Coordinates of C-alpha atoms (C1' of nucleotides) in Angstrom, one line a residue:
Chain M
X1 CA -10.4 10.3 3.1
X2 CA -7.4 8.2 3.0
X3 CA -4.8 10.3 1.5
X4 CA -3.9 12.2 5.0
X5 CA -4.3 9.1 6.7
X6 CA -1.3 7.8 4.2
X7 CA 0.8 10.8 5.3
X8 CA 0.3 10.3 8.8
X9 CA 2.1 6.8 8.2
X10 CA 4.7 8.1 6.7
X11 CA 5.3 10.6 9.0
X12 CA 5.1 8.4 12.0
X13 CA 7.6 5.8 10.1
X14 CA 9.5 9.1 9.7
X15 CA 9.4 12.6 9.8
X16 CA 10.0 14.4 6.5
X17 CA 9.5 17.6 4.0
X18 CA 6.9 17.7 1.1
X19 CA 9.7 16.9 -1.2
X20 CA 10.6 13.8 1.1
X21 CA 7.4 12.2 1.2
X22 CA 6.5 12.8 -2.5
X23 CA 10.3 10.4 -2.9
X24 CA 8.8 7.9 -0.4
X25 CA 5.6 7.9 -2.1
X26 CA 6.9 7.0 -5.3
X27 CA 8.9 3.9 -4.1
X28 CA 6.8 2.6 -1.1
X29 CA 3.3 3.7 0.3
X30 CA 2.8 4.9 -3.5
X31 CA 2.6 0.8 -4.6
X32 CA -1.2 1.3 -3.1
X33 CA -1.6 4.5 -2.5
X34 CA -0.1 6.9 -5.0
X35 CA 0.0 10.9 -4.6
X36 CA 2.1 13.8 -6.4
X37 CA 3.5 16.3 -4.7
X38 CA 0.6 18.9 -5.4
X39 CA -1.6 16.5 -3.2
X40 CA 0.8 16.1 -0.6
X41 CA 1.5 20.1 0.3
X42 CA -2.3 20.8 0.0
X43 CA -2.6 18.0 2.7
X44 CA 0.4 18.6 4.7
X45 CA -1.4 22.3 5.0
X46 CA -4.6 21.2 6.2
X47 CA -3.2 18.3 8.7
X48 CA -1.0 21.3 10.3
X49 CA -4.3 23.4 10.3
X50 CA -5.8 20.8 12.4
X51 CA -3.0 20.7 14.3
X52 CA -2.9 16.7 13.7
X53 CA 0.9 17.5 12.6
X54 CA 3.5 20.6 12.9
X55 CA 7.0 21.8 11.5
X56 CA 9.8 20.8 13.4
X57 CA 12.0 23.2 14.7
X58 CA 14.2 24.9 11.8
X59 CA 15.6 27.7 10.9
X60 CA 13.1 30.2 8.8
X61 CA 10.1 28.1 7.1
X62 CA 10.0 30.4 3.7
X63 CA 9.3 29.7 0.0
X64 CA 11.7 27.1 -1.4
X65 CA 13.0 26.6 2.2
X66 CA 13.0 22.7 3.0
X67 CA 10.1 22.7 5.9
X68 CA 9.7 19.0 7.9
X69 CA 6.9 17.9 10.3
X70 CA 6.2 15.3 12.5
X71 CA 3.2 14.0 13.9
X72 CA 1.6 15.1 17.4
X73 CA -0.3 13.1 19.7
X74 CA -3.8 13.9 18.2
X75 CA -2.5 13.0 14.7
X76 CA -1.6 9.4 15.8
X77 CA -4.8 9.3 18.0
X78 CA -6.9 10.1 14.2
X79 CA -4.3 7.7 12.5
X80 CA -5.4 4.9 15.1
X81 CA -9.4 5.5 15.1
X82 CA -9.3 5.7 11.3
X83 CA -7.6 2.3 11.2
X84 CA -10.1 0.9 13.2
X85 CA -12.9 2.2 12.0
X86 CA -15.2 -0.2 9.6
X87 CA -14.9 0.9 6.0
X88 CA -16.8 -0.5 2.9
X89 CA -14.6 -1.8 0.6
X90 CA -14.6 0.5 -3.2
X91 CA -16.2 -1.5 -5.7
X92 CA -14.0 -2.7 -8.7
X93 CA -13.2 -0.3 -11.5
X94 CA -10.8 -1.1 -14.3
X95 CA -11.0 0.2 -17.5
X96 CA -9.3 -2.9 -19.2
X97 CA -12.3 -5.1 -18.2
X98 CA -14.4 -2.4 -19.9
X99 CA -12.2 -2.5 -22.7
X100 CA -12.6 -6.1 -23.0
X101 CA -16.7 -6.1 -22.8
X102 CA -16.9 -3.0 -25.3
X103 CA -14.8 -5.8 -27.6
X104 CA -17.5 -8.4 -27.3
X105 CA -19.9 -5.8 -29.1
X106 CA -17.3 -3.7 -31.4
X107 CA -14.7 -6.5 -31.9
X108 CA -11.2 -7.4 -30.8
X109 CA -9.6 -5.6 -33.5
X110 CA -6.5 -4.1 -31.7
X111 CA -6.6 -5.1 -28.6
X112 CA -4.9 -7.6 -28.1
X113 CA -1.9 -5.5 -29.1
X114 CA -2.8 -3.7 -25.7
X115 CA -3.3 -7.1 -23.4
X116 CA 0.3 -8.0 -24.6
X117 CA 1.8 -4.6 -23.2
X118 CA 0.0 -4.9 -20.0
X119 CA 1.2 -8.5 -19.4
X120 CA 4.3 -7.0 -19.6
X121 CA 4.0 -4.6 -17.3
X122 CA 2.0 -6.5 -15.1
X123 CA 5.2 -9.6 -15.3
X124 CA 7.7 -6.2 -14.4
X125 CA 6.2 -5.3 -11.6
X126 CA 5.7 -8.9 -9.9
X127 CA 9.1 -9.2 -10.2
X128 CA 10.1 -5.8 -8.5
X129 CA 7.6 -6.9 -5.6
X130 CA 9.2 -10.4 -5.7
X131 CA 12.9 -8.7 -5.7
X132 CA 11.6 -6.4 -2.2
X133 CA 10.6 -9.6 -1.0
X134 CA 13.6 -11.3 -1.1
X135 CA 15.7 -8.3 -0.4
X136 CA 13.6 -7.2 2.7
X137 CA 11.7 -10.4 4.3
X138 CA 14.1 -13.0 4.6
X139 CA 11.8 -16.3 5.1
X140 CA 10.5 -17.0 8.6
X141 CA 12.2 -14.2 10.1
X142 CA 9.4 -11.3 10.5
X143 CA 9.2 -9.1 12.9
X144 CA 5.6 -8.9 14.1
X145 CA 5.6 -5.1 12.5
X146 CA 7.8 -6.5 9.5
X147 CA 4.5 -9.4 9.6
X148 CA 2.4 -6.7 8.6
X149 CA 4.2 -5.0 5.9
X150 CA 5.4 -8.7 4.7
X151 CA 1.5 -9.2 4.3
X152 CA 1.1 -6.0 2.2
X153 CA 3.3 -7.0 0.0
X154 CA 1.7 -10.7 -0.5
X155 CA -0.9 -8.8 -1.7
X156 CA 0.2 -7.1 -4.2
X157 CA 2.6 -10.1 -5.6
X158 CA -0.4 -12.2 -5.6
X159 CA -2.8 -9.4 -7.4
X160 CA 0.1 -8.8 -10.1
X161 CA 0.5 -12.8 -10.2
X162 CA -3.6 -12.9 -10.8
X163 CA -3.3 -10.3 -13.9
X164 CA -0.5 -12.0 -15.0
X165 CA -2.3 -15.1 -15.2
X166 CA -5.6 -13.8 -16.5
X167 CA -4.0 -11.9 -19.5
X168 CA -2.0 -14.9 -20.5
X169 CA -5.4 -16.3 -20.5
X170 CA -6.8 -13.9 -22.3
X171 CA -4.7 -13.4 -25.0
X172 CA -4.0 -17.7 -25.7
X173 CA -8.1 -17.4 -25.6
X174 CA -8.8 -14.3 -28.3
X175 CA -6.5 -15.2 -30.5
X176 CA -7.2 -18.8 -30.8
X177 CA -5.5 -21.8 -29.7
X178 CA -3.6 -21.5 -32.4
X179 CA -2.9 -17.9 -33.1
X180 CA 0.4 -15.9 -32.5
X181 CA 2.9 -17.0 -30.3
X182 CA 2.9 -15.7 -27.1
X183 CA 5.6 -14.7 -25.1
X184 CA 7.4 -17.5 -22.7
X185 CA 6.2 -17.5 -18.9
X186 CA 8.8 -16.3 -16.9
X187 CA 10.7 -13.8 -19.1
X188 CA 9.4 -10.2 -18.6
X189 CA 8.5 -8.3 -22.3
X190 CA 10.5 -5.8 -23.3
X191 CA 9.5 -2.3 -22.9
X192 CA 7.0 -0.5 -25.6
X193 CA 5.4 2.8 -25.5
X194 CA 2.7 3.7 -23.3
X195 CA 0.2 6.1 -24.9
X196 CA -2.2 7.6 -22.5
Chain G
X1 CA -12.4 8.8 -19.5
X2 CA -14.5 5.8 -19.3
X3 CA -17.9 6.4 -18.2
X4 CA -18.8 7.4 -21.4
X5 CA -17.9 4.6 -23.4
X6 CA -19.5 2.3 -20.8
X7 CA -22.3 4.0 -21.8
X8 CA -22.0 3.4 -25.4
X9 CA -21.3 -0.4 -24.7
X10 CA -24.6 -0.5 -23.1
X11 CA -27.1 1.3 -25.6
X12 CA -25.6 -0.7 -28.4
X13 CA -26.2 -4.0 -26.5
X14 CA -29.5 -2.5 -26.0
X15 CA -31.2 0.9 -26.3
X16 CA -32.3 2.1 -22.8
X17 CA -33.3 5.0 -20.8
X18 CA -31.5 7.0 -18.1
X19 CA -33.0 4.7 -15.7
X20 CA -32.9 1.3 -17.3
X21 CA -29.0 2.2 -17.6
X22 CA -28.7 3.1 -14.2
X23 CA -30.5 0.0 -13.4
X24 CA -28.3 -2.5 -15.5
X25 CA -25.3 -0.8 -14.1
X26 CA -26.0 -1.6 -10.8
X27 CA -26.3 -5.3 -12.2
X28 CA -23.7 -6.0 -14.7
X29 CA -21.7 -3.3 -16.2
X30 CA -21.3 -1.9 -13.0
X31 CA -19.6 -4.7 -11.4
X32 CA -16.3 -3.3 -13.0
X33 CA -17.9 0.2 -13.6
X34 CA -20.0 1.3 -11.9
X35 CA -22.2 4.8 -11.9
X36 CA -24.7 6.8 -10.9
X37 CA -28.1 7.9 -12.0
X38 CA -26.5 11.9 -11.8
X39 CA -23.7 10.8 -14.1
X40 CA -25.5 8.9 -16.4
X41 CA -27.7 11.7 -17.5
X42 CA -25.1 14.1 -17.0
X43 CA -23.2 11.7 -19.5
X44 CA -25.7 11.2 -21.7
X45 CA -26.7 14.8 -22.6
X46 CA -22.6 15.0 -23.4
X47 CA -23.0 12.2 -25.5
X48 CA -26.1 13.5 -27.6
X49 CA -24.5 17.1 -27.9
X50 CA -21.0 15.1 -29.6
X51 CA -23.4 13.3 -31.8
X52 CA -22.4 10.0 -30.9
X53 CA -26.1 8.8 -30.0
X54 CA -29.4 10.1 -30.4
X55 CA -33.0 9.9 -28.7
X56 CA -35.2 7.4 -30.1
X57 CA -38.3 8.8 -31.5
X58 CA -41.2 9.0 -28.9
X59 CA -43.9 11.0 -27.9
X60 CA -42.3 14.0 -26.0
X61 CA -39.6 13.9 -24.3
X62 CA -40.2 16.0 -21.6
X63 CA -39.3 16.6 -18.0
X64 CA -40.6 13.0 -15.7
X65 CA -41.3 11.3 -19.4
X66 CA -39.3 8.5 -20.2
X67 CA -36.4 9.0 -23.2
X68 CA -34.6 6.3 -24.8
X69 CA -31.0 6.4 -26.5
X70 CA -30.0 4.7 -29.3
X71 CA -25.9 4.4 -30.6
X72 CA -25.0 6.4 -33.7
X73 CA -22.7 5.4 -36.4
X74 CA -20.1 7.7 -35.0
X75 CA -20.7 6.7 -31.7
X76 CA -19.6 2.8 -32.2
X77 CA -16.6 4.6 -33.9
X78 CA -15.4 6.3 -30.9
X79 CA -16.1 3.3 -29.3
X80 CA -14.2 1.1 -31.7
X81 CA -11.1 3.6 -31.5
X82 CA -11.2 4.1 -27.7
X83 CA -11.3 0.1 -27.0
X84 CA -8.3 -0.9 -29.2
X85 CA -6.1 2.5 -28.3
X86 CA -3.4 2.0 -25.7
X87 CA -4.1 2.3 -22.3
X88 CA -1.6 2.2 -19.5
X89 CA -3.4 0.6 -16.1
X90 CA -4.2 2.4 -13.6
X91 CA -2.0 1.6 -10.1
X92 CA -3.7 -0.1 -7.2
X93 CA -5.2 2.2 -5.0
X94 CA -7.0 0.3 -1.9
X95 CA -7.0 1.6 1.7
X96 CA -7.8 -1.5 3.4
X97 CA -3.5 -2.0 2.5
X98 CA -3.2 1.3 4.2
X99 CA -4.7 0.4 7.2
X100 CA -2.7 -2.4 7.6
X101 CA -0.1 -0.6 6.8
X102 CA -0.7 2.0 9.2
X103 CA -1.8 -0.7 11.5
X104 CA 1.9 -1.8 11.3
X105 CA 2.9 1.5 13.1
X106 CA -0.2 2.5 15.5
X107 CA -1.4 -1.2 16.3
X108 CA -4.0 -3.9 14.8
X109 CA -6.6 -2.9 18.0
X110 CA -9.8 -3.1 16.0
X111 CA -8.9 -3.7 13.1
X112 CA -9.7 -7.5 12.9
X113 CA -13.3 -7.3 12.9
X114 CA -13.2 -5.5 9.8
X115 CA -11.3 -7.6 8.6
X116 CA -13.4 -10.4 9.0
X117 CA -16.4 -8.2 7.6
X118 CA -14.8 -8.0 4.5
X119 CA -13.6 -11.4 4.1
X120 CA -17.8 -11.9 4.8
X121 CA -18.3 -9.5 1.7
X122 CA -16.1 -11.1 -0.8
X123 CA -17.0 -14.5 0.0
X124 CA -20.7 -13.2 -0.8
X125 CA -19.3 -11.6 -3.9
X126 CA -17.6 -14.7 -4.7
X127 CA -21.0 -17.0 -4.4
X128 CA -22.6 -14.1 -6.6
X129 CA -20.1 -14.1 -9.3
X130 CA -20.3 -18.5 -9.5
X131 CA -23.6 -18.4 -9.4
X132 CA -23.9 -16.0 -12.4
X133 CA -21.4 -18.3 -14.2
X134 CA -23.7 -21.4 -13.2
X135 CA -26.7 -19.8 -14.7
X136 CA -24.9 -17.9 -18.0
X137 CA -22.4 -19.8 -18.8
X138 CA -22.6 -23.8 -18.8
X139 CA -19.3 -25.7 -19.6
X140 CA -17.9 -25.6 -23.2
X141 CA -20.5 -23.9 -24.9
X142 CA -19.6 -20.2 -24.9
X143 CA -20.4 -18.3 -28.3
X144 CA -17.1 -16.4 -29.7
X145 CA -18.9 -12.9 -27.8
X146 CA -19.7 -15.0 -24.7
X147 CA -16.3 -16.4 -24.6
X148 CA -15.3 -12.2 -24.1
X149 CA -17.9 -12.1 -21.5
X150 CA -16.8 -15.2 -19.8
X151 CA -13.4 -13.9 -19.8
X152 CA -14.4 -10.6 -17.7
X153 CA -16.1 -12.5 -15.5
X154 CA -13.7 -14.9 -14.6
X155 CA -11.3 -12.1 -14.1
X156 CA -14.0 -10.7 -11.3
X157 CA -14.3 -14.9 -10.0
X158 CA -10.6 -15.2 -9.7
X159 CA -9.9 -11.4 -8.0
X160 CA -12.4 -12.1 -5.2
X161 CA -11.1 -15.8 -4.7
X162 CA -7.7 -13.6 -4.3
X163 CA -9.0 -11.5 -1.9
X164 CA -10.8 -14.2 0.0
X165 CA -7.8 -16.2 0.7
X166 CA -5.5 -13.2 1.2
X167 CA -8.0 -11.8 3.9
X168 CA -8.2 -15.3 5.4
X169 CA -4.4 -15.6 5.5
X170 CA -4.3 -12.0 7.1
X171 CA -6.8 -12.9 10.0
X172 CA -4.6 -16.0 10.6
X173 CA -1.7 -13.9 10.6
X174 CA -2.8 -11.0 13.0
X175 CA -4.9 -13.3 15.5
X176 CA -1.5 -15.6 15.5
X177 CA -2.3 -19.6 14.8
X178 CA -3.9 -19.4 17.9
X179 CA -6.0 -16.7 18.0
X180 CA -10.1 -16.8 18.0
X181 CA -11.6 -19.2 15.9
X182 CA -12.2 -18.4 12.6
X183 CA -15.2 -18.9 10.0
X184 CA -15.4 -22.2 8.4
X185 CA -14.1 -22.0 4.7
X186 CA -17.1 -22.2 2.8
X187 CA -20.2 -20.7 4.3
X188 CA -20.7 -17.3 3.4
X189 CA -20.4 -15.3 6.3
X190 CA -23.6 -13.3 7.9
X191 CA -24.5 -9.9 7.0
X192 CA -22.7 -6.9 9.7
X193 CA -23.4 -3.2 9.5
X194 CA -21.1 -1.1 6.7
X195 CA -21.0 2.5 8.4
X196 CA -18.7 4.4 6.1
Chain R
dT1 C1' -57.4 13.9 -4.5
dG2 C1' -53.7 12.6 -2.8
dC3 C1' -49.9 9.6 -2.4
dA4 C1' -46.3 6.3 -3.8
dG5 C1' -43.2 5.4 -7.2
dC6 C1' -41.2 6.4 -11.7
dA7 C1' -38.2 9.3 -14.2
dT8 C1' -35.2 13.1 -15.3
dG9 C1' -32.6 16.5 -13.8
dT10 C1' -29.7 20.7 -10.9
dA11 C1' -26.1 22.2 -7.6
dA12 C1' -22.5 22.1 -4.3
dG13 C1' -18.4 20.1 -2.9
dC14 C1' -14.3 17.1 -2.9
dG15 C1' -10.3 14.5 -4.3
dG16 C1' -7.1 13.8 -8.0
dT17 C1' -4.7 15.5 -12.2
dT18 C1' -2.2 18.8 -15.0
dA19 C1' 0.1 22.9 -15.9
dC20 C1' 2.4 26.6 -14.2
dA21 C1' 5.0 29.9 -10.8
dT22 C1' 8.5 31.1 -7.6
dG23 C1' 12.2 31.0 -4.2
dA24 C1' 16.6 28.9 -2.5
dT25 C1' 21.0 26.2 -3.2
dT26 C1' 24.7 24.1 -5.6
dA27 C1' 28.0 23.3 -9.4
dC28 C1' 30.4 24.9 -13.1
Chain U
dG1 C1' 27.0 34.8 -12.9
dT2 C1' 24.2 31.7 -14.6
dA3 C1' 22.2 27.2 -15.2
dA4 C1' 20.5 23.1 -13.1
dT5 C1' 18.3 21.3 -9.3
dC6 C1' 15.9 21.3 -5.0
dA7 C1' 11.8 22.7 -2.8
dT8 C1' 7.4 24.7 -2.0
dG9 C1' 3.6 26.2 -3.6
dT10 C1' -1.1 28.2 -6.9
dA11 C1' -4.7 27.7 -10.2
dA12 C1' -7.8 25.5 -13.3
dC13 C1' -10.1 21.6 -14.6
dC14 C1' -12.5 17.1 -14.3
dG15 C1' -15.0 13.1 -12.7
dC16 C1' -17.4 11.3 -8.8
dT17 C1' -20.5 11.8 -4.7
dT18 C1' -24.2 13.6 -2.1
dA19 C1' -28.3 16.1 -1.5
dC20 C1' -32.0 18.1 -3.3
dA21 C1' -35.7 19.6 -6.9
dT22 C1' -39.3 18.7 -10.3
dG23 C1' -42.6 16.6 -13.3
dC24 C1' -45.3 12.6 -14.7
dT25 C1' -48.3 8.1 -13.9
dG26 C1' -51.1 4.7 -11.7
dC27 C1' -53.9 3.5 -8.0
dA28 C1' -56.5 3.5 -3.7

DNA sequence: TGCAGCATGTAAGCGGTTACATGATTAC
DNA sequence: GTAATCATGTAACCGCTTACATGCTGCA
């Protein structure tokens, strides 16, 4: 039950359309908690049901008419208990570790090929968190709300900085010592195919 | 699409029943994967009906009577091709983030203690995971397949030491360097009631 | 014989994903 | 006027969760 929680953030930040929060998703909330627009209407319809949220004010709310909402009092109230409220935190599930233990039975054939790309990826994406950082949270200077968010994003730079250091372990590991060269620390890899 | 090759990983280290899966889920696999006893046999009458394992020969397997799996040829195949195919990773997804997140914009009030109760929970983790490195895996002597499972659990050591210090660095952040006194570093913290 | 525990399963519901449909607006 | 884009939806499917149902075995 966290998606509706997620839009209720948003929404409090600032008021939006569907369209609006699917854009904000994909660039900022969406870094740990991701959501396509399908999810977001289906949710925006239920929070209005429970009159947590409503439309503001516009012209005619039709079919392919832009349609924005803001939060009401008992939405923030729900937002604020939720936040509060103990939750357990989800076990781990990564497929990649899976990956890797299937290998210790079937063998590493191919893989590593795989590892490489997601060190890649995972070396991209630190440094767009480490680009936000510098961009939005000049050092020593937080805001006690711009704390908080500064804090969000520690975590994620120092999860991408953990898979970053665990592949490069990984790969110097499977293929030996002295197998293939492996790419230099701080350049990011160049782009390859995805797949799946 | 993972379940079932964390199925096949387990029969082929060891031909086991619905339960004795569900059992060694909860106690190794499942640390990165984990499953139910519903999805297990739900999975494993898919798996049977693709051909990829079969029942071992027993008595008769009937409803309340104990039925073993073995892998099939074709199974270890799939399993094979699925482990060395591309994969991209799957984005972060963790609502503790979004409460603090959301935290930013409707206040902490609350949200510390759980906060602490986590940080209580990983450190436990954390002792767990060392403790099954300890006992499995004594310095500089890991077999080439025990090096793999070394790796994968290292990867779980080093991802709760993350969260450990991140949550520890939160609390210090949110209670200000002056706020109530927090757990000693090393001593796992006592057991408070989930709820959720 | 009756009960506790082992073992295998069924059913309903939910959140997330993917594919597709439809109306309005803007640019050429 | 028509094509591209913006914007809002619908529908089907799939994996996971929760609750419940059923049959065997050993033991007091």
């Amino acid at each position: 039950m966290s998606l509706p929680h997620a839009i209720l953030t948003a929404l409090l930040e600032k008021p939006s359309s569907g369209l609006e929060l699917t854009r904000r998703f994909d660039k900022s909330i969406g870094y740990f908690w991701s959501a396509t627009h399908q999810q977001i209407y289906r949710e925006l319809g239920r929070l209005e049901a429970e009159g947590l949220i409503r439309t503001l004010p516009s012209p005619q709310p039709a079919r392919g008419q832009k349609k924005s909402y803001e939060v009401l009092p008992a939405g923030r109230a729900e937002l604020a208990r939720w936040t509060a409220a103990a939750q357990d935190p989800k076990p781990l599930r990564d497929s990649l570790l899976l990956r890797l233990r299937a290998a210790a039975v079937v063998g590493t054939a191919g893989l590593e090929d795989d590892l490489r790309r997601h060190l890649g990826l995972h070396r991209r994406q630190l440094a767009e968190y480490r680009e936000i950082e510098r961009r939005d949270f000049p050092p020593d200077r937080d805001a006690p709300q711009d704390r908080i968010r500064h804090l969000v994003l520690r975590a994620g730079i120092d999860l991408e900085t953990f898979w970053t250091r665990w592949l490069a372990d990984a790969l110097t590991d499977l293929t030996g010592p002295d197998g293939p060269g492996e790419l230099p620390d701080d350049v990011p890899a160049p782009a390859e195919p995805p797949e799946n």
